[in-house]
């Protein structure tokens, strides 16, 4: 029974294929009372449509459009402070006082470490006394001379004047020695960590503390040789950091190397980032993006491009047939390709089905064919 059903179904399919291709046989037409002329006309209509369809290739067409391309360079950089100072001791002595609070904000001139200054204070007092004595003697000689006293010769007066100047110098030297016992902040900024305590002995050259001015951060990164053309002082860059995922900081390129590194074939670039809230700190890892828009270029889908020994081509539709036109590929992004070509904008091109075309092939738009 199953074999019989299969045979009957096969016979039905064969009969239907025969009727579709060659029409209904004359005996059957008469048997079913069909109008012979009408059936023949229907068959010819079907044949005519099939012949025209065979002559035209169905493709997808669209006008050629232009769009700017975003050149994007992504790289990794490191944060540094615009100004960073590591204070070291220029003198030696016992620490009498420490005013270093980690992460504390200081102003230039603030005293951070006070060394024992008693000897320097005594030396300043002695120098000041000698200066005062020299000043009194000079004033007395000057008064006598102005009153016509001949005992104050020019030589004596000049020697007194020189002694006064030397005494003033000694005061200044003693004052500088006293000031050096106080280690002060040299810039405005934020203090780092310090292990100094009262009673410690500080030697010449010992590290005191690091001060970072983080109101402005500098991002330093490398740019490969192929992207050197993107560099320009004043150009905006986009900065990101894993610490603040999703947040973008704007930076401005301030400087870059004019010579490539011979090993990495890259140039070092620095960008300035305003950091008024102190969110960024020195040493952070940055992701850096430089974006530049090109002039508008013709853009086509990748399916519109065919290849031959002569290079890449797109197909232009004119008067129902196609002709190939050479292109130069400039950029790619996903399925879109930016090209250079002599084809004018808004010309109709084949965007799908180009692989089956030859010069002069008659085509019809798939959208029109569906209708």
Short mmCIF file of C-alpha atoms in Angstrom, two decimals:
data_model
loop_
_atom_site.label_atom_id
_atom_site.label_comp_id
_atom_site.label_asym_id
_atom_site.label_seq_id
_atom_site.Cartn_x
_atom_site.Cartn_y
_atom_site.Cartn_z
CA UNK A 1 0.00 0.00 0.00
CA UNK A 2 2.82 2.38 0.87
CA UNK A 3 4.62 1.65 -2.42
CA UNK A 4 1.42 2.34 -4.35
CA UNK A 5 1.03 5.73 -2.67
CA UNK A 6 4.60 6.67 -3.55
CA UNK A 7 4.08 5.66 -7.19
CA UNK A 8 0.86 7.67 -7.46
CA UNK A 9 2.50 10.77 -5.94
CA UNK A 10 5.45 10.49 -8.32
CA UNK A 11 3.13 10.18 -11.29
CA UNK A 12 1.22 13.25 -10.18
CA UNK A 13 4.41 15.30 -9.93
CA UNK A 14 5.52 14.23 -13.40
CA UNK A 15 2.13 15.12 -14.88
CA UNK A 16 2.16 18.54 -13.27
CA UNK A 17 5.67 19.23 -14.57
CA UNK A 18 4.64 18.18 -18.08
CA UNK A 19 1.56 20.41 -18.07
CA UNK A 20 3.57 23.38 -16.75
CA UNK A 21 6.22 22.97 -19.46
CA UNK A 22 4.21 21.85 -22.52
CA UNK A 23 0.60 22.63 -21.71
CA UNK A 24 -2.43 20.39 -21.40
CA UNK A 25 -2.64 17.68 -24.13
CA UNK A 26 -5.39 18.22 -26.65
CA UNK A 27 -7.43 15.14 -25.63
CA UNK A 28 -7.52 16.28 -22.03
CA UNK A 29 -8.54 19.79 -23.06
CA UNK A 30 -11.52 18.41 -24.90
CA UNK A 31 -12.30 15.97 -22.11
CA UNK A 32 -12.53 18.71 -19.48
CA UNK A 33 -14.26 21.12 -21.84
CA UNK A 34 -11.49 23.69 -21.78
CA UNK A 35 -11.19 26.34 -24.43
CA UNK A 36 -8.13 25.35 -26.50
CA UNK A 37 -7.37 28.84 -27.71
CA UNK A 38 -7.53 30.29 -24.19
CA UNK A 39 -5.21 27.62 -22.73
CA UNK A 40 -2.72 28.13 -25.53
CA UNK A 41 -2.72 31.88 -24.91
CA UNK A 42 -2.03 31.29 -21.21
CA UNK A 43 0.85 28.96 -22.06
CA UNK A 44 2.38 31.49 -24.43
CA UNK A 45 2.05 34.22 -21.80
CA UNK A 46 3.93 32.07 -19.32
CA UNK A 47 6.60 31.32 -21.88
CA UNK A 48 7.00 35.00 -22.77
CA UNK A 49 7.47 36.01 -19.14
CA UNK A 50 10.00 33.26 -18.60
CA UNK A 51 11.98 34.36 -21.67
CA UNK A 52 12.13 38.00 -20.53
CA UNK A 53 13.11 36.93 -16.99
CA UNK A 54 15.97 34.87 -18.42
CA UNK A 55 17.33 37.94 -20.21
CA UNK A 56 17.47 40.15 -17.08
CA UNK A 57 19.49 39.55 -13.90
CA UNK A 58 17.77 40.48 -10.68
CA UNK A 59 20.00 42.61 -8.42
CA UNK A 60 19.67 45.15 -5.63
CA UNK A 61 20.33 48.75 -6.67
CA UNK A 62 20.95 51.92 -4.68
CA UNK A 63 22.27 55.42 -5.37
CA UNK A 64 25.96 55.99 -4.61
CA UNK A 65 26.25 58.06 -1.41
CA UNK A 66 29.16 59.76 0.39
CA UNK A 67 29.95 59.85 4.08
CA UNK A 68 32.86 60.96 6.26
CA UNK A 69 34.99 58.24 7.83
CA UNK A 70 36.10 58.39 11.45
CA UNK A 71 39.80 57.63 11.75
CA UNK A 72 40.24 56.21 15.25
CA UNK A 73 43.53 55.49 17.00
CA UNK A 74 43.40 53.59 20.30
CA UNK A 75 46.45 53.21 22.51
CA UNK A 76 47.55 52.90 26.14
CA UNK A 77 49.15 55.67 28.20
CA UNK A 78 50.32 56.53 31.70
CA UNK A 79 49.34 59.48 33.89
CA UNK A 80 51.89 61.85 35.35
CA UNK A 81 51.42 65.08 37.25
CA UNK A 82 52.04 68.32 35.43
CA UNK A 83 54.48 69.20 38.22
CA UNK A 84 55.99 66.73 40.65
CA UNK A 85 58.77 67.47 43.14
CA UNK A 86 60.67 65.08 45.37
CA UNK A 87 62.03 67.10 48.28
CA UNK A 88 65.46 66.12 49.58
CA UNK A 89 67.38 67.55 52.48
CA UNK A 90 70.14 70.03 51.69
CA UNK A 91 71.46 69.98 55.25
CA UNK A 92 71.80 67.47 58.04
CA UNK A 93 70.46 67.56 61.58
CA UNK A 94 67.97 66.26 64.07
CA UNK A 95 64.28 66.65 63.24
CA UNK A 96 62.52 68.87 65.75
CA UNK A 97 59.10 69.01 64.08
CA UNK A 98 57.29 67.28 61.17
CA UNK A 99 54.20 68.68 59.42
CA UNK A 100 53.64 66.08 56.70
CA UNK A 101 50.14 64.63 56.37
CA UNK A 102 49.80 62.08 53.57
CA UNK A 103 47.46 63.39 50.85
CA UNK A 104 47.44 66.77 52.55
CA UNK A 105 47.34 69.90 50.43
CA UNK A 106 50.17 72.39 50.90
CA UNK A 107 51.16 75.73 49.42
CA UNK A 108 54.62 76.75 48.30
CA UNK A 109 56.58 77.98 51.34
CA UNK A 110 54.80 75.87 53.95
CA UNK A 111 57.27 74.38 56.48
CA UNK A 112 57.20 70.58 56.34
CA UNK A 113 60.23 69.62 58.44
CA UNK A 114 62.02 71.70 61.06
CA UNK A 115 65.60 70.67 61.92
CA UNK A 116 67.47 71.68 65.04
CA UNK A 117 68.42 75.33 64.41
CA UNK A 118 69.78 76.54 67.75
CA UNK A 119 73.37 76.96 66.54
CA UNK A 120 72.21 78.83 63.45
CA UNK A 121 70.01 81.10 65.54
CA UNK A 122 72.98 82.02 67.77
CA UNK A 123 75.15 82.70 64.72
CA UNK A 124 72.46 85.02 63.37
CA UNK A 125 72.23 86.88 66.67
CA UNK A 126 76.02 87.41 66.72
CA UNK A 127 76.05 88.59 63.10
CA UNK A 128 73.17 90.97 63.78
CA UNK A 129 75.02 92.46 66.78
CA UNK A 130 78.17 93.01 64.74
CA UNK A 131 76.11 94.61 62.01
CA UNK A 132 74.49 96.94 64.47
CA UNK A 133 77.89 97.91 65.87
CA UNK A 134 79.22 98.62 62.39
CA UNK A 135 76.11 100.64 61.58
CA UNK A 136 76.53 102.80 64.73
CA UNK A 137 80.19 103.48 63.94
CA UNK A 138 79.41 104.41 60.37
CA UNK A 139 76.62 106.78 61.44
CA UNK A 140 78.91 108.50 63.98
CA UNK A 141 81.74 108.97 61.48
CA UNK A 142 79.31 110.25 58.88
CA UNK A 143 77.94 112.84 61.32
CA UNK A 144 81.41 114.04 62.33
CA UNK A 145 82.49 114.34 58.75
CA UNK A 146 79.41 116.29 57.78
CA UNK A 147 80.16 118.70 60.70
CA UNK A 148 83.62 119.41 59.29
CA UNK A 149 85.67 117.22 61.64
CA UNK A 150 88.98 116.73 59.86
CA UNK A 151 90.01 113.68 61.89
CA UNK A 152 87.65 111.50 59.80
CA UNK A 153 89.69 111.13 56.67
CA UNK A 154 88.37 109.65 53.46
CA UNK A 155 90.30 106.45 54.03
CA UNK A 156 88.81 105.94 57.50
CA UNK A 157 85.30 106.67 56.23
CA UNK A 158 85.63 104.20 53.32
CA UNK A 159 86.96 101.47 55.62
CA UNK A 160 84.00 102.01 57.96
CA UNK A 161 81.61 101.77 55.04
CA UNK A 162 83.22 98.51 53.89
CA UNK A 163 83.00 97.06 57.41
CA UNK A 164 79.27 97.89 57.44
CA UNK A 165 78.69 96.09 54.14
CA UNK A 166 80.62 93.03 55.31
CA UNK A 167 78.59 92.93 58.52
CA UNK A 168 75.37 93.02 56.46
CA UNK A 169 76.62 90.12 54.34
CA UNK A 170 77.38 88.11 57.47
CA UNK A 171 73.81 88.68 58.65
CA UNK A 172 72.44 87.44 55.33
CA UNK A 173 74.66 84.34 55.43
CA UNK A 174 73.54 83.54 58.97
CA UNK A 175 69.90 84.08 58.01
CA UNK A 176 70.21 81.71 55.03
CA UNK A 177 71.79 79.06 57.24
CA UNK A 178 68.91 79.42 59.68
CA UNK A 179 66.30 79.26 56.91
CA UNK A 180 67.89 76.09 55.52
CA UNK A 181 67.03 74.31 58.76
CA UNK A 182 63.37 74.55 57.76
CA UNK A 183 62.50 72.32 54.77
CA UNK A 184 59.57 73.93 52.93
CA UNK A 185 57.23 73.01 50.07
CA UNK A 186 58.51 74.32 46.77
CA UNK A 187 55.18 74.07 44.87
CA UNK A 188 51.48 73.97 45.58
CA UNK A 189 50.25 70.39 45.58
CA UNK A 190 49.38 67.21 47.43
CA UNK A 191 51.79 65.44 49.73
CA UNK A 192 52.78 61.82 49.32
CA UNK A 193 53.84 59.35 52.00
CA UNK A 194 56.71 60.01 54.40
CA UNK A 195 58.40 57.96 57.13
CA UNK A 196 60.02 60.88 58.97
CA UNK A 197 59.41 61.40 62.69
CA UNK A 198 60.53 63.83 65.37
CA UNK A 199 63.94 62.79 66.65
CA UNK A 200 65.10 61.20 63.39
CA UNK A 201 68.43 62.34 62.02
CA UNK A 202 68.28 63.67 58.48
CA UNK A 203 71.41 63.58 56.34
CA UNK A 204 72.20 65.62 53.24
CA UNK A 205 70.44 64.08 50.23
CA UNK A 206 67.87 62.10 52.21
CA UNK A 207 64.36 62.02 50.69
CA UNK A 208 61.76 64.02 52.58
CA UNK A 209 58.48 63.74 50.66
CA UNK A 210 57.01 63.96 47.16
CA UNK A 211 54.66 66.81 46.21
CA UNK A 212 52.38 66.39 43.19
CA UNK A 213 50.43 69.20 41.58
CA UNK A 214 47.52 67.11 40.23
CA UNK A 215 45.23 69.95 39.20
CA UNK A 216 46.51 69.12 35.73
CA UNK A 217 47.42 65.57 34.66
CA UNK A 218 49.63 64.70 31.72
CA UNK A 219 48.87 61.55 29.75
CA UNK A 220 51.94 60.14 28.03
CA UNK A 221 51.43 57.54 25.30
CA UNK A 222 52.97 56.09 22.15
CA UNK A 223 51.63 56.55 18.61
CA UNK A 224 52.74 54.18 15.82
CA UNK A 225 54.37 55.47 12.66
CA UNK A 226 51.28 54.90 10.50
CA UNK A 227 49.25 57.30 12.68
CA UNK A 228 51.73 60.18 12.93
CA UNK A 229 49.56 62.24 10.58
CA UNK A 230 46.88 62.37 13.31
CA UNK A 231 49.16 64.31 15.67
CA UNK A 232 48.66 68.04 16.03
CA UNK A 233 49.22 70.36 18.97
CA UNK A 234 45.87 71.40 20.39
CA UNK A 235 43.96 68.35 19.07
CA UNK A 236 41.44 66.85 21.48
CA UNK A 237 41.91 63.27 22.69
CA UNK A 238 39.54 61.08 24.70
CA UNK A 239 40.94 59.58 27.90
CA UNK A 240 39.51 56.67 29.85
CA UNK A 241 40.72 54.72 32.88
CA UNK A 242 39.61 51.43 34.45
CA UNK A 243 39.18 53.31 37.74
CA UNK A 244 36.20 55.22 36.30
CA UNK A 245 34.68 52.79 33.82
CA UNK A 246 32.44 54.55 31.33
CA UNK A 247 33.70 58.05 32.16
CA UNK A 248 35.56 59.96 29.46
CA UNK A 249 38.02 62.78 30.16
CA UNK A 250 38.93 65.28 27.47
CA UNK A 251 42.61 65.97 26.92
CA UNK A 252 44.56 68.23 24.57
CA UNK A 253 47.80 67.27 22.86
CA UNK A 254 50.54 69.62 24.05
CA UNK A 255 53.69 68.07 22.58
CA UNK A 256 55.08 65.04 20.73
CA UNK A 257 58.41 63.69 19.55
CA UNK A 258 59.67 64.79 16.17
CA UNK A 259 61.79 61.63 15.88
CA UNK A 260 60.55 58.03 15.89
CA UNK A 261 61.95 55.52 18.30
CA UNK A 262 64.22 53.27 16.17
CA UNK A 263 63.06 50.11 17.95
CA UNK A 264 59.29 50.57 18.35
CA UNK A 265 58.85 52.88 15.32
CA UNK A 266 56.59 55.10 17.40
CA UNK A 267 56.53 58.63 18.78
CA UNK A 268 55.87 59.70 22.36
CA UNK A 269 52.92 62.07 22.80
CA UNK A 270 51.82 64.14 25.80
CA UNK A 271 48.28 65.38 26.39
CA UNK A 272 47.09 67.76 29.10
CA UNK A 273 43.97 66.88 31.13
CA UNK A 274 42.36 69.35 33.52
CA UNK A 275 41.78 67.63 36.87
CA UNK A 276 40.21 70.22 39.20
CA UNK A 277 38.45 67.63 41.39
CA UNK A 278 41.58 65.50 41.79
CA UNK A 279 39.86 62.39 40.44
CA UNK A 280 42.96 61.38 38.46
CA UNK A 281 46.29 60.70 40.10
CA UNK A 282 49.79 60.13 38.77
CA UNK A 283 50.59 56.57 37.75
CA UNK A 284 47.11 55.65 36.46
CA UNK A 285 46.81 53.62 33.28
CA UNK A 286 44.90 55.42 30.54
CA UNK A 287 43.19 54.31 27.36
CA UNK A 288 43.63 57.02 24.76
CA UNK A 289 41.49 57.55 21.64
CA UNK A 290 42.23 60.03 18.88
CA UNK A 291 39.35 60.55 16.44
CA UNK A 292 39.47 62.48 13.18
CA UNK A 293 36.82 62.76 10.48
CA UNK A 294 37.86 62.60 6.84
CA UNK A 295 36.24 64.52 4.02
CA UNK A 296 33.13 62.74 2.68
CA UNK A 297 34.01 59.76 0.47
CA UNK A 298 31.79 57.41 -1.57
CA UNK A 299 30.75 54.49 0.62
CA UNK A 300 29.43 51.14 -0.63
CA UNK A 301 28.57 47.80 0.97
CA UNK A 302 31.20 45.10 0.61
CA UNK A 303 28.75 43.08 -1.53
CA UNK A 304 28.91 45.81 -4.20
CA UNK A 305 32.60 45.16 -4.90
CA UNK A 306 33.94 42.55 -7.31
CA UNK A 307 37.55 41.66 -8.08
CA UNK A 308 39.42 40.84 -11.23
CA UNK A 309 42.99 40.93 -12.46
CA UNK A 310 42.54 44.68 -12.97
CA UNK A 311 41.59 45.27 -9.34
CA UNK A 312 38.41 46.17 -7.48
CA UNK A 313 35.28 47.40 -9.29
CA UNK A 314 31.72 48.48 -8.70
CA UNK A 315 28.89 48.15 -11.22
CA UNK A 316 26.96 51.18 -12.44
CA UNK A 317 23.44 50.77 -13.85
CA UNK A 318 22.56 52.91 -16.86
CA UNK A 319 19.66 52.35 -19.27
CA UNK A 320 18.95 48.95 -17.76
CA UNK A 321 22.44 47.48 -18.17
CA UNK A 322 25.62 47.54 -16.13
CA UNK A 323 29.21 48.59 -16.68
CA UNK A 324 32.20 48.12 -14.34
CA UNK A 325 34.10 51.06 -12.86
CA UNK A 326 37.44 50.85 -11.07
CA UNK A 327 37.70 51.87 -7.40
CA UNK A 328 40.47 52.36 -4.84
CA UNK A 329 39.60 51.15 -1.36
CA UNK A 330 40.47 53.66 1.36
CA UNK A 331 38.83 52.40 4.56
CA UNK A 332 36.71 49.53 5.87
CA UNK A 333 34.35 49.36 8.82
CA UNK A 334 32.33 46.18 9.13
CA UNK A 335 30.42 45.67 5.89
CA UNK A 336 30.90 49.25 4.67
CA UNK A 337 33.78 50.28 2.43
CA UNK A 338 34.93 53.84 1.68
CA UNK A 339 36.33 54.16 -1.85
CA UNK A 340 37.76 56.56 -4.40
CA UNK A 341 36.13 56.38 -7.83
CA UNK A 342 35.18 58.47 -10.84
CA UNK A 343 31.53 57.39 -10.50
CA UNK A 344 29.44 60.48 -9.66
CA UNK A 345 27.41 60.58 -6.47
CA UNK A 346 23.75 59.54 -6.77
CA UNK A 347 24.58 57.26 -9.71
CA UNK A 348 22.73 53.94 -9.45
CA UNK A 349 25.02 51.07 -8.52
CA UNK A 350 24.51 47.38 -7.86
CA UNK A 351 24.82 46.70 -4.13
CA UNK A 352 23.88 42.99 -4.13
CA UNK A 353 24.25 40.40 -6.86
CA UNK A 354 27.34 41.98 -8.42
CA UNK A 355 29.26 38.68 -8.49
CA UNK A 356 27.13 37.32 -11.39
CA UNK A 357 27.44 40.37 -13.65
CA UNK A 358 29.31 40.96 -16.88
CA UNK A 359 29.70 44.18 -18.82
CA UNK A 360 26.44 44.92 -20.65
CA UNK A 361 24.32 42.54 -18.54
CA UNK A 362 20.68 43.62 -18.43
CA UNK A 363 19.50 43.98 -14.84
CA UNK A 364 16.32 44.66 -12.98
CA UNK A 365 15.90 45.87 -9.42
CA UNK A 366 14.87 43.19 -6.96
CA UNK A 367 12.38 45.59 -5.37
CA UNK A 368 10.64 46.10 -8.72
CA UNK A 369 10.75 42.42 -9.55
CA UNK A 370 8.99 41.56 -6.29
CA UNK A 371 6.18 43.95 -7.15
#
